[in-house]
mmCIF file of C-alpha atoms and ligand atoms in Angstrom:
data_model
loop_
_atom_site.group_PDB
_atom_site.id
_atom_site.type_symbol
_atom_site.label_atom_id
_atom_site.label_comp_id
_atom_site.label_asym_id
_atom_site.label_seq_id
_atom_site.Cartn_x
_atom_site.Cartn_y
_atom_site.Cartn_z
ATOM 1 C CA MET A 29 18.996 112.289 -67.583
ATOM 2 C CA LYS A 30 16.507 111.426 -64.850
ATOM 3 C CA ARG A 31 12.967 111.472 -66.146
ATOM 4 C CA ASN A 32 10.241 113.444 -64.407
ATOM 5 C CA PRO A 33 8.016 110.744 -62.817
ATOM 6 C CA ILE A 34 4.888 112.876 -63.122
ATOM 7 C CA GLY A 35 5.658 114.482 -66.497
ATOM 8 C CA TRP A 36 3.003 112.294 -68.147
ATOM 9 C CA MET A 37 0.255 114.283 -66.440
ATOM 10 C CA LYS A 38 1.231 117.504 -68.170
ATOM 11 C CA GLU A 39 1.283 115.652 -71.490
ATOM 12 C CA GLU A 40 -2.157 114.137 -70.936
ATOM 13 C CA TYR A 41 -3.557 117.504 -69.912
ATOM 14 C CA GLN A 42 -2.050 119.246 -72.926
ATOM 15 C CA ASN A 43 -3.580 116.593 -75.175
ATOM 16 C CA LEU A 44 -7.012 117.396 -73.760
ATOM 17 C CA VAL A 45 -6.440 121.129 -74.193
ATOM 18 C CA ALA A 46 -5.326 120.613 -77.815
ATOM 19 C CA GLN A 47 -8.608 118.795 -78.538
ATOM 20 C CA ASN A 48 -10.638 121.395 -76.607
ATOM 21 C CA LEU A 49 -11.838 118.544 -74.358
ATOM 22 C CA ASP A 50 -10.549 119.928 -71.054
ATOM 23 C CA TRP A 51 -13.036 121.201 -68.483
ATOM 24 C CA LYS A 52 -13.029 125.010 -68.276
ATOM 25 C CA ILE A 53 -13.861 125.620 -64.652
ATOM 26 C CA ARG A 54 -16.223 128.535 -64.082
ATOM 27 C CA GLU A 55 -16.225 130.381 -60.783
ATOM 28 C CA LEU A 56 -19.529 131.296 -59.152
ATOM 29 C CA GLN A 57 -19.158 134.434 -57.090
ATOM 30 C CA GLY A 58 -22.194 133.932 -54.888
ATOM 31 C CA PRO A 59 -25.026 131.418 -54.756
ATOM 32 C CA SER A 60 -26.215 129.063 -57.477
ATOM 33 C CA THR A 61 -29.340 130.994 -58.479
ATOM 34 C CA PRO A 62 -31.256 131.270 -61.775
ATOM 35 C CA LYS A 63 -29.499 134.636 -62.178
ATOM 36 C CA ALA A 64 -25.922 134.131 -60.997
ATOM 37 C CA THR A 65 -22.539 135.836 -61.068
ATOM 38 C CA VAL A 66 -20.032 133.688 -62.913
ATOM 39 C CA ASP A 67 -16.453 134.753 -63.648
ATOM 40 C CA GLY A 68 -17.516 138.313 -62.907
ATOM 41 C CA ASP A 69 -20.457 138.236 -65.368
ATOM 42 C CA GLU A 70 -24.183 138.230 -64.594
ATOM 43 C CA VAL A 71 -25.684 135.208 -66.339
ATOM 44 C CA ILE A 72 -28.900 133.250 -66.569
ATOM 45 C CA MET A 73 -28.054 129.813 -65.221
ATOM 46 C CA LEU A 74 -29.269 126.918 -67.393
ATOM 47 C CA CYS A 75 -26.921 124.203 -66.143
ATOM 48 C CA SER A 76 -27.420 123.805 -62.419
ATOM 49 C CA ASN A 77 -28.969 120.661 -60.906
ATOM 50 C CA ASN A 78 -30.621 122.842 -58.293
ATOM 51 C CA TYR A 79 -33.962 122.162 -60.058
ATOM 52 C CA LEU A 80 -36.193 123.711 -57.396
ATOM 53 C CA ASN A 81 -33.807 126.498 -56.346
ATOM 54 C CA LEU A 82 -34.004 125.029 -52.840
ATOM 55 C CA SER A 83 -30.322 125.743 -52.154
ATOM 56 C CA ASN A 84 -31.428 129.369 -51.716
ATOM 57 C CA HIS A 85 -34.670 128.718 -49.845
ATOM 58 C CA PRO A 86 -34.754 130.690 -46.568
ATOM 59 C CA LYS A 87 -35.938 127.626 -44.616
ATOM 60 C CA LEU A 88 -32.921 125.567 -45.702
ATOM 61 C CA LYS A 89 -30.453 128.351 -44.954
ATOM 62 C CA GLU A 90 -32.025 129.029 -41.572
ATOM 63 C CA ALA A 91 -31.998 125.317 -40.652
ATOM 64 C CA ALA A 92 -28.291 125.071 -41.520
ATOM 65 C CA ILE A 93 -27.402 128.140 -39.445
ATOM 66 C CA GLU A 94 -29.397 126.902 -36.448
ATOM 67 C CA ALA A 95 -27.767 123.437 -36.653
ATOM 68 C CA ILE A 96 -24.306 124.990 -36.608
ATOM 69 C CA LYS A 97 -25.272 126.957 -33.501
ATOM 70 C CA SER A 98 -26.681 123.925 -31.711
ATOM 71 C CA HIS A 99 -24.436 121.088 -33.012
ATOM 72 C CA GLY A 100 -21.229 122.701 -34.285
ATOM 73 C CA ALA A 101 -19.570 122.755 -37.698
ATOM 74 C CA GLY A 102 -18.596 119.087 -38.050
ATOM 75 C CA SER A 103 -19.746 115.687 -36.797
ATOM 76 C CA GLY A 104 -16.378 114.498 -35.518
ATOM 77 C CA SER A 105 -16.430 110.935 -36.786
ATOM 78 C CA VAL A 106 -17.809 108.302 -39.104
ATOM 79 C CA ARG A 107 -21.416 107.341 -38.408
ATOM 80 C CA ALA A 108 -20.547 103.928 -36.937
ATOM 81 C CA ILE A 109 -18.154 105.299 -34.299
ATOM 82 C CA ALA A 110 -19.311 108.592 -32.793
ATOM 83 C CA GLY A 111 -20.606 110.540 -35.781
ATOM 84 C CA THR A 112 -24.320 109.721 -35.622
ATOM 85 C CA MET A 113 -26.177 112.760 -34.309
ATOM 86 C CA ASP A 114 -29.913 113.087 -33.678
ATOM 87 C CA VAL A 115 -30.130 115.230 -36.810
ATOM 88 C CA HIS A 116 -28.747 112.388 -39.009
ATOM 89 C CA LEU A 117 -31.318 109.925 -37.665
ATOM 90 C CA GLU A 118 -34.118 112.451 -37.986
ATOM 91 C CA LEU A 119 -33.184 112.976 -41.647
ATOM 92 C CA GLU A 120 -33.355 109.232 -42.318
ATOM 93 C CA ARG A 121 -36.764 108.933 -40.644
ATOM 94 C CA ARG A 122 -38.098 111.908 -42.595
ATOM 95 C CA LEU A 123 -36.707 110.659 -45.892
ATOM 96 C CA ALA A 124 -38.187 107.171 -45.409
ATOM 97 C CA LYS A 125 -41.585 108.713 -44.678
ATOM 98 C CA PHE A 126 -41.327 111.020 -47.711
ATOM 99 C CA LYS A 127 -40.412 108.093 -49.966
ATOM 100 C CA GLY A 128 -43.048 105.776 -48.481
ATOM 101 C CA ALA A 129 -40.311 103.292 -47.529
ATOM 102 C CA GLU A 130 -39.738 101.319 -44.353
ATOM 103 C CA ALA A 131 -36.264 102.811 -43.866
ATOM 104 C CA SER A 132 -33.596 105.028 -45.436
ATOM 105 C CA LEU A 133 -29.850 105.354 -45.040
ATOM 106 C CA THR A 134 -27.816 108.465 -45.909
ATOM 107 C CA TYR A 135 -24.287 108.587 -47.285
ATOM 108 C CA SER A 136 -21.863 111.467 -47.795
ATOM 109 C CA ALA A 137 -22.681 111.677 -51.528
ATOM 110 C CA GLY A 138 -24.637 109.960 -54.275
ATOM 111 C CA PHE A 139 -21.401 108.790 -55.806
ATOM 112 C CA THR A 140 -20.244 107.084 -52.628
ATOM 113 C CA THR A 141 -23.663 105.467 -52.212
ATOM 114 C CA ASN A 142 -23.386 103.697 -55.563
ATOM 115 C CA GLU A 143 -19.715 102.955 -55.148
ATOM 116 C CA GLY A 144 -20.109 101.612 -51.612
ATOM 117 C CA LEU A 145 -23.425 99.794 -51.814
ATOM 118 C CA ILE A 146 -23.531 98.058 -55.201
ATOM 119 C CA PRO A 147 -20.425 95.890 -54.564
ATOM 120 C CA GLN A 148 -22.022 94.582 -51.355
ATOM 121 C CA LEU A 149 -25.223 93.418 -53.041
ATOM 122 C CA VAL A 150 -23.752 90.855 -55.419
ATOM 123 C CA GLY A 151 -20.500 88.883 -55.514
ATOM 124 C CA ARG A 152 -18.862 85.882 -57.111
ATOM 125 C CA GLY A 153 -21.480 83.503 -58.514
ATOM 126 C CA ASP A 154 -24.064 86.306 -58.898
ATOM 127 C CA ALA A 155 -25.114 88.364 -61.918
ATOM 128 C CA ILE A 156 -25.387 92.149 -62.254
ATOM 129 C CA ILE A 157 -27.239 93.603 -65.234
ATOM 130 C CA SER A 158 -26.817 97.298 -66.037
ATOM 131 C CA ASP A 159 -28.282 99.735 -68.610
ATOM 132 C CA GLU A 160 -25.564 100.819 -71.063
ATOM 133 C CA LEU A 161 -26.121 104.514 -70.282
ATOM 134 C CA ASN A 162 -26.005 104.272 -66.490
ATOM 135 C CA HIS A 163 -24.176 106.997 -64.566
ATOM 136 C CA GLY A 164 -20.431 106.731 -63.961
ATOM 137 C CA SER A 165 -20.902 106.122 -60.227
ATOM 138 C CA ILE A 166 -22.970 103.019 -61.064
ATOM 139 C CA ILE A 167 -20.344 101.889 -63.547
ATOM 140 C CA ASP A 168 -17.664 102.218 -60.862
ATOM 141 C CA GLY A 169 -19.855 100.373 -58.344
ATOM 142 C CA VAL A 170 -20.427 97.583 -60.865
ATOM 143 C CA ARG A 171 -16.677 97.377 -61.574
ATOM 144 C CA LEU A 172 -16.055 96.783 -57.863
ATOM 145 C CA THR A 173 -18.267 93.685 -57.736
ATOM 146 C CA LYS A 174 -17.021 90.177 -58.358
ATOM 147 C CA ALA A 175 -20.344 89.249 -59.943
ATOM 148 C CA THR A 176 -20.611 88.411 -63.648
ATOM 149 C CA ARG A 177 -21.459 91.673 -65.428
ATOM 150 C CA TYR A 178 -23.980 92.103 -68.234
ATOM 151 C CA VAL A 179 -25.039 95.265 -70.055
ATOM 152 C CA TYR A 180 -28.338 95.755 -71.893
ATOM 153 C CA ASN A 181 -29.090 98.266 -74.641
ATOM 154 C CA HIS A 182 -30.405 101.535 -73.307
ATOM 155 C CA SER A 183 -33.948 101.132 -71.885
ATOM 156 C CA ASP A 184 -34.483 98.148 -74.209
ATOM 157 C CA THR A 185 -36.550 95.722 -72.145
ATOM 158 C CA ALA A 186 -36.683 93.101 -74.918
ATOM 159 C CA HIS A 187 -32.890 93.035 -74.829
ATOM 160 C CA LEU A 188 -32.947 93.016 -71.012
ATOM 161 C CA GLU A 189 -35.120 89.900 -71.148
ATOM 162 C CA ARG A 190 -32.638 88.146 -73.444
ATOM 163 C CA VAL A 191 -29.767 89.165 -71.154
ATOM 164 C CA LEU A 192 -31.673 87.798 -68.151
ATOM 165 C CA GLN A 193 -32.114 84.472 -69.953
ATOM 166 C CA GLU A 194 -28.422 84.415 -70.816
ATOM 167 C CA ALA A 195 -27.454 85.212 -67.216
ATOM 168 C CA GLU A 196 -29.703 82.447 -65.884
ATOM 169 C CA LYS A 197 -27.788 79.840 -67.904
ATOM 170 C CA GLU A 198 -24.914 80.373 -65.437
ATOM 171 C CA ASN A 199 -27.237 79.574 -62.500
ATOM 172 C CA PRO A 200 -26.471 82.750 -60.553
ATOM 173 C CA GLU A 201 -27.428 82.734 -56.899
ATOM 174 C CA LYS A 202 -28.616 86.357 -57.036
ATOM 175 C CA ILE A 203 -29.431 88.712 -59.915
ATOM 176 C CA LEU A 204 -29.376 92.512 -59.610
ATOM 177 C CA ILE A 205 -30.823 94.766 -62.318
ATOM 178 C CA ILE A 206 -29.629 98.337 -62.049
ATOM 179 C CA THR A 207 -30.758 101.456 -63.896
ATOM 180 C CA ASP A 208 -30.777 105.229 -63.710
ATOM 181 C CA GLY A 209 -34.325 106.499 -63.144
ATOM 182 C CA VAL A 210 -33.896 109.618 -65.270
ATOM 183 C CA PHE A 211 -30.883 109.471 -67.576
ATOM 184 C CA SER A 212 -28.720 112.480 -66.895
ATOM 185 C CA MET A 213 -27.530 113.224 -70.436
ATOM 186 C CA ASP A 214 -30.833 112.805 -72.323
ATOM 187 C CA GLY A 215 -33.494 113.411 -69.691
ATOM 188 C CA ASP A 216 -35.451 110.270 -70.604
ATOM 189 C CA ILE A 217 -37.184 108.077 -68.028
ATOM 190 C CA ALA A 218 -36.293 104.397 -67.554
ATOM 191 C CA PRO A 219 -39.191 101.965 -68.187
ATOM 192 C CA LEU A 220 -39.110 100.992 -64.514
ATOM 193 C CA ASP A 221 -42.555 99.340 -64.531
ATOM 194 C CA GLU A 222 -41.464 96.898 -67.259
ATOM 195 C CA ILE A 223 -38.087 96.346 -65.599
ATOM 196 C CA VAL A 224 -39.864 95.465 -62.343
ATOM 197 C CA LYS A 225 -42.143 93.050 -64.214
ATOM 198 C CA LEU A 226 -39.160 91.287 -65.770
ATOM 199 C CA GLY A 227 -37.351 91.316 -62.440
ATOM 200 C CA LYS A 228 -40.285 89.539 -60.803
ATOM 201 C CA GLU A 229 -40.397 86.895 -63.530
ATOM 202 C CA HIS A 230 -36.691 86.169 -63.020
ATOM 203 C CA GLY A 231 -36.432 86.650 -59.233
ATOM 204 C CA ALA A 232 -34.088 89.626 -59.620
ATOM 205 C CA MET A 233 -33.413 92.484 -57.210
ATOM 206 C CA ILE A 234 -34.089 95.974 -58.633
ATOM 207 C CA TYR A 235 -31.884 99.011 -57.960
ATOM 208 C CA VAL A 236 -32.791 102.457 -59.328
ATOM 209 C CA ASP A 237 -30.640 105.599 -59.171
ATOM 210 C CA ASP A 238 -33.189 108.394 -58.967
ATOM 211 C CA ALA A 239 -30.715 111.288 -58.678
ATOM 212 C CA HIS A 240 -32.550 113.296 -61.364
ATOM 213 C CA GLY A 241 -36.075 112.037 -60.652
ATOM 214 C CA GLU A 242 -36.558 112.772 -56.994
ATOM 215 C CA ALA A 243 -38.166 116.064 -56.073
ATOM 216 C CA VAL A 244 -39.026 116.201 -59.795
ATOM 217 C CA LEU A 245 -41.156 113.129 -60.685
ATOM 218 C CA GLY A 246 -44.000 111.456 -58.837
ATOM 219 C CA GLU A 247 -46.537 112.752 -56.334
ATOM 220 C CA GLY A 248 -45.156 115.974 -54.813
ATOM 221 C CA GLY A 249 -41.688 115.027 -56.111
ATOM 222 C CA ARG A 250 -41.546 111.656 -54.357
ATOM 223 C CA GLY A 251 -39.550 110.239 -57.240
ATOM 224 C CA ILE A 252 -39.656 107.525 -59.858
ATOM 225 C CA VAL A 253 -41.082 104.760 -57.656
ATOM 226 C CA SER A 254 -44.077 106.998 -56.965
ATOM 227 C CA HIS A 255 -44.205 108.114 -60.646
ATOM 228 C CA PHE A 256 -44.875 104.517 -61.747
ATOM 229 C CA GLY A 257 -47.167 103.735 -58.780
ATOM 230 C CA LEU A 258 -44.676 101.120 -57.534
ATOM 231 C CA SER A 259 -43.561 100.357 -53.983
ATOM 232 C CA HIS A 260 -40.419 99.260 -52.221
ATOM 233 C CA HIS A 261 -41.596 95.667 -52.520
ATOM 234 C CA ASP A 262 -41.084 96.133 -56.270
ATOM 235 C CA VAL A 263 -37.983 98.338 -56.223
ATOM 236 C CA HIS A 264 -35.657 97.071 -53.516
ATOM 237 C CA PHE A 265 -33.073 99.863 -53.629
ATOM 238 C CA GLU A 266 -34.240 103.406 -54.387
ATOM 239 C CA MET A 267 -31.033 105.372 -54.414
ATOM 240 C CA GLY A 268 -30.755 109.148 -54.743
ATOM 241 C CA THR A 269 -28.910 112.302 -53.784
ATOM 242 C CA PHE A 270 -29.652 115.485 -51.856
ATOM 243 C CA SER A 271 -27.259 117.377 -54.149
ATOM 244 C CA LYS A 272 -29.708 118.052 -56.970
ATOM 245 C CA ALA A 273 -33.375 119.038 -56.542
ATOM 246 C CA PHE A 274 -33.114 118.882 -52.731
ATOM 247 C CA GLY A 275 -30.542 121.663 -53.057
ATOM 248 C CA VAL A 276 -27.970 120.397 -50.529
ATOM 249 C CA MET A 277 -25.563 117.407 -50.576
ATOM 250 C CA GLY A 278 -25.546 113.730 -49.693
ATOM 251 C CA GLY A 279 -26.511 110.332 -51.055
ATOM 252 C CA HIS A 280 -29.190 107.998 -49.791
ATOM 253 C CA VAL A 281 -30.947 104.702 -50.308
ATOM 254 C CA SER A 282 -34.479 103.733 -49.297
ATOM 255 C CA GLY A 283 -36.209 100.376 -49.054
ATOM 256 C CA SER A 284 -36.753 97.790 -46.340
ATOM 257 C CA GLN A 285 -35.375 97.910 -42.797
ATOM 258 C CA ASP A 286 -33.515 94.661 -43.523
ATOM 259 C CA MET A 287 -31.796 96.341 -46.463
ATOM 260 C CA VAL A 288 -30.735 99.326 -44.350
ATOM 261 C CA ASN A 289 -29.484 97.084 -41.495
ATOM 262 C CA TYR A 290 -27.447 95.089 -43.977
ATOM 263 C CA ALA A 291 -26.146 98.144 -45.878
ATOM 264 C CA TYR A 292 -24.746 100.061 -42.950
ATOM 265 C CA ASN A 293 -22.958 97.013 -41.596
ATOM 266 C CA LYS A 294 -21.332 96.163 -44.931
ATOM 267 C CA SER A 295 -20.947 99.276 -47.028
ATOM 268 C CA ARG A 296 -17.392 100.596 -46.792
ATOM 269 C CA SER A 297 -18.130 104.113 -48.031
ATOM 270 C CA TRP A 298 -20.668 104.388 -45.182
ATOM 271 C CA LEU A 299 -18.542 102.744 -42.502
ATOM 272 C CA LEU A 300 -15.252 104.425 -43.309
ATOM 273 C CA SER A 301 -16.220 107.967 -44.319
ATOM 274 C CA ALA A 302 -17.256 110.748 -41.914
ATOM 275 C CA SER A 303 -20.883 111.728 -41.551
ATOM 276 C CA HIS A 304 -22.303 115.019 -42.788
ATOM 277 C CA PRO A 305 -21.809 118.231 -40.904
ATOM 278 C CA PRO A 306 -25.018 118.737 -38.885
ATOM 279 C CA ALA A 307 -25.861 121.811 -40.994
ATOM 280 C CA THR A 308 -26.026 119.599 -44.092
ATOM 281 C CA ALA A 309 -28.395 117.104 -42.485
ATOM 282 C CA ALA A 310 -30.568 119.907 -41.064
ATOM 283 C CA ALA A 311 -30.812 121.622 -44.463
ATOM 284 C CA CYS A 312 -31.835 118.297 -46.043
ATOM 285 C CA ILE A 313 -34.622 117.901 -43.457
ATOM 286 C CA ALA A 314 -35.757 121.453 -44.267
ATOM 287 C CA ALA A 315 -35.800 120.547 -47.985
ATOM 288 C CA ILE A 316 -38.171 117.657 -47.219
ATOM 289 C CA ASP A 317 -40.312 120.061 -45.143
ATOM 290 C CA VAL A 318 -40.513 122.430 -48.105
ATOM 291 C CA LEU A 319 -41.452 119.644 -50.514
ATOM 292 C CA GLU A 320 -44.182 118.451 -48.155
ATOM 293 C CA THR A 321 -45.682 121.895 -47.612
ATOM 294 C CA GLU A 322 -44.991 124.015 -50.721
ATOM 295 C CA GLU A 323 -46.338 122.194 -53.760
ATOM 296 C CA GLU A 324 -45.704 125.110 -56.111
ATOM 297 C CA HIS A 325 -41.985 124.438 -56.677
ATOM 298 C CA VAL A 326 -42.390 121.128 -58.507
ATOM 299 C CA LYS A 327 -45.333 122.493 -60.485
ATOM 300 C CA THR A 328 -43.431 125.603 -61.626
ATOM 301 C CA LEU A 329 -40.455 123.460 -62.598
ATOM 302 C CA TRP A 330 -42.664 121.465 -64.972
ATOM 303 C CA ASP A 331 -44.387 124.609 -66.336
ATOM 304 C CA ASN A 332 -40.951 126.069 -67.111
ATOM 305 C CA ARG A 333 -39.882 122.800 -68.687
ATOM 306 C CA GLU A 334 -42.910 122.749 -71.022
ATOM 307 C CA TYR A 335 -42.418 126.404 -71.996
ATOM 308 C CA PHE A 336 -38.701 126.075 -72.723
ATOM 309 C CA ILE A 337 -38.788 122.791 -74.650
ATOM 310 C CA LYS A 338 -41.644 124.069 -76.815
ATOM 311 C CA GLY A 339 -39.689 127.267 -77.515
ATOM 312 C CA LEU A 340 -36.584 125.312 -78.551
ATOM 313 C CA GLU A 341 -38.527 122.841 -80.695
ATOM 314 C CA ASP A 342 -40.586 125.570 -82.389
ATOM 315 C CA MET A 343 -37.392 127.225 -83.600
ATOM 316 C CA GLY A 344 -36.106 123.908 -84.955
ATOM 317 C CA PHE A 345 -33.836 122.507 -82.242
ATOM 318 C CA ASP A 346 -33.722 118.751 -81.777
ATOM 319 C CA THR A 347 -34.276 118.087 -78.062
ATOM 320 C CA GLY A 348 -33.538 114.383 -78.288
ATOM 321 C CA ASP A 349 -35.478 112.052 -75.999
ATOM 322 C CA SER A 350 -36.180 114.509 -73.192
ATOM 323 C CA GLN A 351 -39.164 113.670 -70.969
ATOM 324 C CA THR A 352 -38.064 115.698 -67.946
ATOM 325 C CA PRO A 353 -36.550 119.085 -66.961
ATOM 326 C CA ILE A 354 -33.248 117.913 -68.513
ATOM 327 C CA ILE A 355 -33.514 119.309 -72.058
ATOM 328 C CA PRO A 356 -30.699 118.673 -74.538
ATOM 329 C CA ALA A 357 -30.214 120.925 -77.569
ATOM 330 C CA MET A 358 -28.554 118.511 -79.969
ATOM 331 C CA CYS A 359 -25.649 119.912 -82.006
ATOM 332 C CA GLY A 360 -23.894 116.943 -83.664
ATOM 333 C CA GLU A 361 -20.131 117.468 -83.527
ATOM 334 C CA SER A 362 -18.372 118.578 -80.343
ATOM 335 C CA SER A 363 -17.066 121.780 -81.950
ATOM 336 C CA LYS A 364 -20.641 122.940 -82.698
ATOM 337 C CA ALA A 365 -21.752 122.358 -79.111
ATOM 338 C CA VAL A 366 -18.723 124.217 -77.777
ATOM 339 C CA ALA A 367 -19.341 127.122 -80.193
ATOM 340 C CA LEU A 368 -23.030 127.269 -79.243
ATOM 341 C CA SER A 369 -22.160 127.358 -75.548
ATOM 342 C CA GLU A 370 -19.613 130.139 -76.117
ATOM 343 C CA GLY A 371 -22.100 132.129 -78.210
ATOM 344 C CA LEU A 372 -24.774 131.743 -75.539
ATOM 345 C CA TYR A 373 -22.334 132.909 -72.878
ATOM 346 C CA GLU A 374 -21.724 136.092 -74.876
ATOM 347 C CA GLU A 375 -25.486 136.626 -74.721
ATOM 348 C CA GLY A 376 -25.436 136.205 -70.935
ATOM 349 C CA ILE A 377 -26.536 132.548 -70.755
ATOM 350 C CA LEU A 378 -24.577 129.840 -68.943
ATOM 351 C CA ALA A 379 -25.381 126.535 -70.656
ATOM 352 C CA LEU A 380 -22.606 123.989 -70.917
ATOM 353 C CA PRO A 381 -21.722 121.631 -73.757
ATOM 354 C CA ILE A 382 -21.709 117.874 -73.235
ATOM 355 C CA VAL A 383 -19.221 116.311 -75.616
ATOM 356 C CA PHE A 384 -17.313 113.092 -76.262
ATOM 357 C CA PRO A 385 -16.429 111.014 -74.220
ATOM 358 C CA MET A 386 -19.504 111.806 -72.070
ATOM 359 C CA VAL A 387 -21.713 111.185 -75.114
ATOM 360 C CA ALA A 388 -21.042 109.633 -78.537
ATOM 361 C CA ARG A 389 -18.851 111.744 -80.884
ATOM 362 C CA ASP A 390 -21.769 112.763 -83.129
ATOM 363 C CA LYS A 391 -24.206 113.388 -80.256
ATOM 364 C CA ALA A 392 -22.669 116.493 -78.683
ATOM 365 C CA ARG A 393 -25.228 118.813 -77.183
ATOM 366 C CA ILE A 394 -25.957 121.613 -74.791
ATOM 367 C CA ARG A 395 -27.682 120.217 -71.745
ATOM 368 C CA ASN A 396 -30.251 122.611 -70.346
ATOM 369 C CA MET A 397 -31.472 122.028 -66.819
ATOM 370 C CA MET A 398 -34.746 123.722 -66.018
ATOM 371 C CA ASN A 399 -35.259 125.487 -62.703
ATOM 372 C CA SER A 400 -38.459 126.482 -60.917
ATOM 373 C CA GLY A 401 -36.847 129.839 -60.064
ATOM 374 C CA LEU A 402 -36.436 130.909 -63.714
ATOM 375 C CA THR A 403 -38.897 133.661 -64.661
ATOM 376 C CA LYS A 404 -40.752 133.739 -67.986
ATOM 377 C CA GLU A 405 -38.664 136.794 -68.886
ATOM 378 C CA GLN A 406 -35.427 134.877 -68.260
ATOM 379 C CA LEU A 407 -36.715 131.942 -70.305
ATOM 380 C CA ASP A 408 -37.597 134.299 -73.182
ATOM 381 C CA ILE A 409 -34.154 135.948 -73.067
ATOM 382 C CA SER A 410 -32.576 132.466 -73.144
ATOM 383 C CA LEU A 411 -34.736 131.352 -76.078
ATOM 384 C CA SER A 412 -33.894 134.501 -78.073
ATOM 385 C CA ALA A 413 -30.199 133.839 -77.477
ATOM 386 C CA TYR A 414 -30.633 130.244 -78.680
ATOM 387 C CA GLU A 415 -32.354 131.468 -81.832
ATOM 388 C CA LYS A 416 -29.679 134.063 -82.610
ATOM 389 C CA VAL A 417 -26.648 131.818 -81.977
ATOM 390 C CA GLY A 418 -28.296 128.648 -83.321
ATOM 391 C CA LYS A 419 -28.968 130.381 -86.678
ATOM 392 C CA LYS A 420 -25.490 131.883 -86.825
ATOM 393 C CA LEU A 421 -23.966 128.421 -86.381
ATOM 394 C CA ASP A 422 -26.401 126.773 -88.825
ATOM 395 C CA ILE A 423 -27.739 124.437 -86.147
ATOM 396 C CA ILE A 424 -31.304 125.590 -86.834
HETATM 397 N N1 PMP B 520 -26.165 109.344 -59.970
HETATM 398 C C1 PMP B 520 -26.503 110.171 -60.972
HETATM 399 C C2 PMP B 520 -27.456 109.691 -62.022
HETATM 400 C C3 PMP B 520 -25.971 111.468 -61.028
HETATM 401 O O1 PMP B 520 -26.287 112.287 -62.027
HETATM 402 C C4 PMP B 520 -25.091 111.891 -59.998
HETATM 403 C C5 PMP B 520 -24.510 113.293 -59.980
HETATM 404 N N2 PMP B 520 -23.757 113.634 -61.083
HETATM 405 C C6 PMP B 520 -24.756 110.988 -58.993
HETATM 406 C C7 PMP B 520 -25.319 109.732 -58.997
HETATM 407 C C8 PMP B 520 -23.805 111.372 -57.895
HETATM 408 O O2 PMP B 520 -24.446 112.166 -56.933
HETATM 409 P P1 PMP B 520 -23.609 113.144 -55.992
HETATM 410 O O3 PMP B 520 -23.424 114.430 -56.729
HETATM 411 O O4 PMP B 520 -24.460 113.298 -54.790
HETATM 412 O O5 PMP B 520 -22.329 112.464 -55.685
#
C-alpha cells in the first residue's frame, strides 16, 4: 500500500491534542479592546499586547484611512526596488527622533527584524552570546549565524562575564551580546546597564529586543535604553516592534546611521520582503504622535499594573519576577494553568495559559497583560474571578 506522504502531520497534531498542548484559536469578532467579543462571548481581555489600547485610538484609525485614500492599499514592491514611499521614510525619521537615535530602519515584523538582521552582524570567526530566555525570533536569528554561539544563564551577569572570558579564548573578531529588554514570559527587565558595562570591557556589540519595553518603559515610553539612561553609543542595536504597545504592526531597529546603511544593504528579510501597506506606516506615525502628546496612556498602564499585581498578590497568587505590565499568575503544572484559564473564561475573562514547552514543565502560568484601557471596575471583576477560580483549584 502506498503511504500517505503527509500522514505524519495528522499524527503529530493528534499527539498535541491528546496532551492538551495544541493551541485553541479564539476568534475576535471586532477590535482588540479591553472589553472584546471573542467566540461570540463578551470578555474582559487580559492577554493582548495592545498595552496602550492604541490600536483603537481615533488618531491611528484616521491616519490609516487617510493613507489608503492618498497612497492606496499596498506598496507594490520591496523597499529596495519601488516600495519606499514618503510615509515609510517619515516613519523612520519620526521613530529615530522618538528613540533619540541617529537613524531607524523598519521591517515588516519584529520577527523578521531579528531573523534578518542578527545573522548579518556576526559570522564565522565571531562570537554571539545570548540570554537563555531570549525570544524565539532571536533564537532563530542566532541559529542562522555562522558565529560560535554561547548562552548565559538568565540575566546572570556574573555568568555572562565568565562566558565572555571563555569566548575571548577563541580570539573572535567580533562579539555580539543579545538580550530581550523585557522578558515576555515573566515580565522581568534585563540588567542592561550591567550588560553594557561588561560589553564595554570586552569590546562587544550590544543588541536589545525591546518588543515589550517600548511605549511602556522609559521617559514617555521611549523604551529600555531611556529607562536605564543609556544611549545608542552604549546599545548599538535597539530593536522593537510596532505590533505591541504601538498598536499596529512592523519591526524596527534604531542606532547609528552607519548601522542602518549597513543593515538595509545586507539584511535579506528587509531586501526581499515587501514594505508595509501605507496605512500601516501612517498608523505607526500616528502612534508616535500620540505617545509624544498624550502622556496619560503610559501612566494609566502603570497605575493599572500596580493595582492588579497588588490584588493578585494580596489574595496569595505568586506573580513570579514581574517588574512590568506583564504579570504571570504562577500555577505549577500545565493542567492547573489550563483549568484556571478555562474557569476564568467562564467568568468572562480571557487570560491564556502559558505551558510547556514555552516555559518549564513546572512553571506553567496564566500570563496577564495589563492595558491602559482597562477600567478599575474591569480590574475588580477580573480579580474577583481570579479569587473564585484560584480557590476552587487550590492554587491560592
Ligand atoms: N521579540 C519579542 C520579545 C516578542 O515578544 C515578539 C512578539 N511575540 C517579537 C520579537 C516579534 O514581533 P512581531 O510580532 O512584530 O513579529
